[in-house]
């Protein structure tokens, strides 16, 4: 069982990738005021995620502010800081969506759109060249629906509803979802893919918001 000191050495590359992601997302206004959380899967058997700890400034993350968690969402060792309250959403995505990395942002545009479209249950996006930045999409003549879940402090309940949605063969959910008045979750096979998906979504949210003004 790795303690914090051993984990910082073993996962130095993953940690520096997430620190760089936080600096970038904070600078762009997507992860302000200690909001957001980021993870990468470092082991599949048993499932282990390296995740940002709770309550840290994402623009100035340090190696000691990460935590290794298992499938139960609990820290693998007492030397780690407290895991994010939203840990079980990361675990659900790693387990059920096969995500290799999960990123969560709290942008202004995502927050505004998620509230406005909550009554519809999803945010439709169609016809933009930028959609081709999402894995598996090869033409701008594509229409996607980003599901919107109502916000809640009951994360285990939200994780259960998310898992159910991910398992629904009639409604594939390959890239991301919104939580109303809260923010965006996006993921990918690795950190680079997850970052690309966040960037694509945040770009499209800005386009849609400006268009509606
Ligand atoms: Zn959040």
Tab-separated table of C-alpha atoms in Angstrom, residues 15-133:
chain	number	residue	atom	x	y	z
A	15	UNK	CA	0.960	14.516	-10.757
A	16	UNK	CA	2.835	17.028	-12.909
A	17	UNK	CA	0.288	16.523	-15.714
A	18	UNK	CA	-2.581	17.326	-13.345
A	19	UNK	CA	-0.726	20.298	-11.806
A	20	UNK	CA	-0.216	21.727	-15.306
A	21	UNK	CA	-3.895	21.096	-16.119
A	22	UNK	CA	-4.969	22.974	-12.981
A	23	UNK	CA	-2.728	25.944	-13.739
A	24	UNK	CA	-4.138	26.138	-17.258
A	25	UNK	CA	-7.808	25.683	-16.308
A	26	UNK	CA	-7.505	28.213	-13.443
A	27	UNK	CA	-5.957	30.765	-15.801
A	28	UNK	CA	-8.869	30.293	-18.212
A	29	UNK	CA	-11.426	30.824	-15.448
A	30	UNK	CA	-12.761	27.250	-15.450
A	31	UNK	CA	-11.478	26.216	-11.981
A	32	UNK	CA	-11.669	29.258	-9.688
A	33	UNK	CA	-12.011	29.477	-5.910
A	34	UNK	CA	-10.784	25.907	-5.134
A	35	UNK	CA	-13.592	24.499	-7.330
A	36	UNK	CA	-13.115	21.547	-9.710
A	37	UNK	CA	-11.395	18.208	-9.333
A	38	UNK	CA	-9.228	16.114	-11.614
A	39	UNK	CA	-8.165	12.474	-11.681
A	40	UNK	CA	-6.207	9.900	-13.644
A	41	UNK	CA	-6.493	6.134	-13.371
A	42	UNK	CA	-3.124	4.721	-12.262
A	43	UNK	CA	-4.193	1.094	-11.863
A	44	UNK	CA	-7.099	-1.045	-13.122
A	45	UNK	CA	-6.641	-4.064	-10.889
A	46	UNK	CA	-7.456	-3.033	-8.265
A	47	UNK	CA	-8.985	0.176	-9.621
A	48	UNK	CA	-6.906	3.089	-8.263
A	49	UNK	CA	-7.261	6.773	-9.070
A	50	UNK	CA	-4.898	9.649	-8.403
A	51	UNK	CA	-7.230	12.518	-7.561
A	52	UNK	CA	-7.023	16.116	-6.366
A	53	UNK	CA	-7.641	16.480	-2.632
A	54	UNK	CA	-10.525	18.537	-1.284
A	55	UNK	CA	-10.398	22.331	-1.087
A	56	UNK	CA	-7.103	23.178	-2.825
A	57	UNK	CA	-6.461	26.094	-5.219
A	58	UNK	CA	-6.274	24.432	-8.655
A	59	UNK	CA	-4.001	27.173	-9.991
A	60	UNK	CA	-1.287	26.292	-7.446
A	61	UNK	CA	-1.552	22.547	-6.873
A	62	UNK	CA	1.347	20.824	-5.118
A	63	UNK	CA	2.297	17.133	-5.123
A	64	UNK	CA	1.115	16.767	-1.506
A	65	UNK	CA	-2.415	17.803	-2.510
A	66	UNK	CA	-3.230	14.572	-4.354
A	67	UNK	CA	-4.745	11.391	-2.972
A	68	UNK	CA	-4.792	7.786	-4.164
A	69	UNK	CA	-8.288	6.315	-3.857
A	70	UNK	CA	-9.686	2.863	-4.482
A	71	UNK	CA	-12.998	1.696	-5.900
A	72	UNK	CA	-14.732	2.619	-2.612
A	73	UNK	CA	-13.594	6.240	-3.023
A	74	UNK	CA	-11.500	6.086	0.149
A	75	UNK	CA	-7.878	7.134	0.485
A	76	UNK	CA	-5.488	4.207	0.184
A	77	UNK	CA	-3.425	5.474	3.142
A	78	UNK	CA	-3.941	7.823	6.118
A	79	UNK	CA	-1.044	10.053	4.964
A	80	UNK	CA	-3.080	11.473	2.054
A	81	UNK	CA	-5.257	14.606	2.337
A	82	UNK	CA	-9.060	14.296	2.286
A	83	UNK	CA	-10.400	13.242	-1.113
A	84	UNK	CA	-12.794	15.505	-3.014
A	85	UNK	CA	-16.473	15.264	-2.087
A	86	UNK	CA	-17.139	14.278	-5.708
A	87	UNK	CA	-14.730	11.321	-5.720
A	88	UNK	CA	-17.453	8.744	-6.424
A	89	UNK	CA	-18.308	10.442	-9.734
A	90	UNK	CA	-14.696	9.930	-10.827
A	91	UNK	CA	-14.812	6.298	-9.694
A	92	UNK	CA	-18.103	5.736	-11.563
A	93	UNK	CA	-16.609	7.150	-14.778
A	94	UNK	CA	-13.389	5.151	-14.436
A	95	UNK	CA	-15.353	1.963	-13.782
A	96	UNK	CA	-18.347	2.262	-16.097
A	97	UNK	CA	-17.240	4.640	-18.883
A	98	UNK	CA	-13.704	3.194	-18.994
A	99	UNK	CA	-12.256	6.692	-18.469
A	100	UNK	CA	-8.483	6.916	-18.079
A	101	UNK	CA	-8.768	10.512	-16.852
A	102	UNK	CA	-11.696	12.603	-15.574
A	103	UNK	CA	-11.752	16.406	-15.414
A	104	UNK	CA	-14.384	18.596	-13.783
A	105	UNK	CA	-14.695	22.363	-14.360
A	106	UNK	CA	-16.925	25.169	-13.056
A	107	UNK	CA	-16.985	27.701	-15.898
A	108	UNK	CA	-19.362	30.663	-16.128
A	109	UNK	CA	-20.765	29.566	-19.517
A	110	UNK	CA	-21.237	25.948	-18.454
A	111	UNK	CA	-23.010	27.085	-15.289
A	112	UNK	CA	-25.354	29.456	-17.152
A	113	UNK	CA	-26.249	26.948	-19.896
A	114	UNK	CA	-26.707	24.066	-17.462
A	115	UNK	CA	-29.360	26.048	-15.578
A	116	UNK	CA	-31.091	27.300	-18.683
A	117	UNK	CA	-31.385	23.843	-20.283
A	118	UNK	CA	-32.078	21.820	-17.130
A	119	UNK	CA	-35.853	21.779	-17.838
A	120	UNK	CA	-35.060	20.018	-21.174
A	121	UNK	CA	-32.757	17.501	-19.450
A	122	UNK	CA	-29.950	18.058	-21.936
A	123	UNK	CA	-28.038	20.657	-23.925
A	124	UNK	CA	-28.168	20.055	-27.692
A	125	UNK	CA	-25.137	21.018	-29.788
A	126	UNK	CA	-25.072	20.490	-33.562
A	127	UNK	CA	-23.227	21.541	-36.681
A	128	UNK	CA	-19.960	22.908	-35.311
A	129	UNK	CA	-16.527	22.067	-36.704
A	130	UNK	CA	-15.203	21.978	-33.120
A	131	UNK	CA	-17.313	18.856	-32.424
A	132	UNK	CA	-14.631	16.926	-34.329
A	133	UNK	CA	-12.380	17.380	-31.289
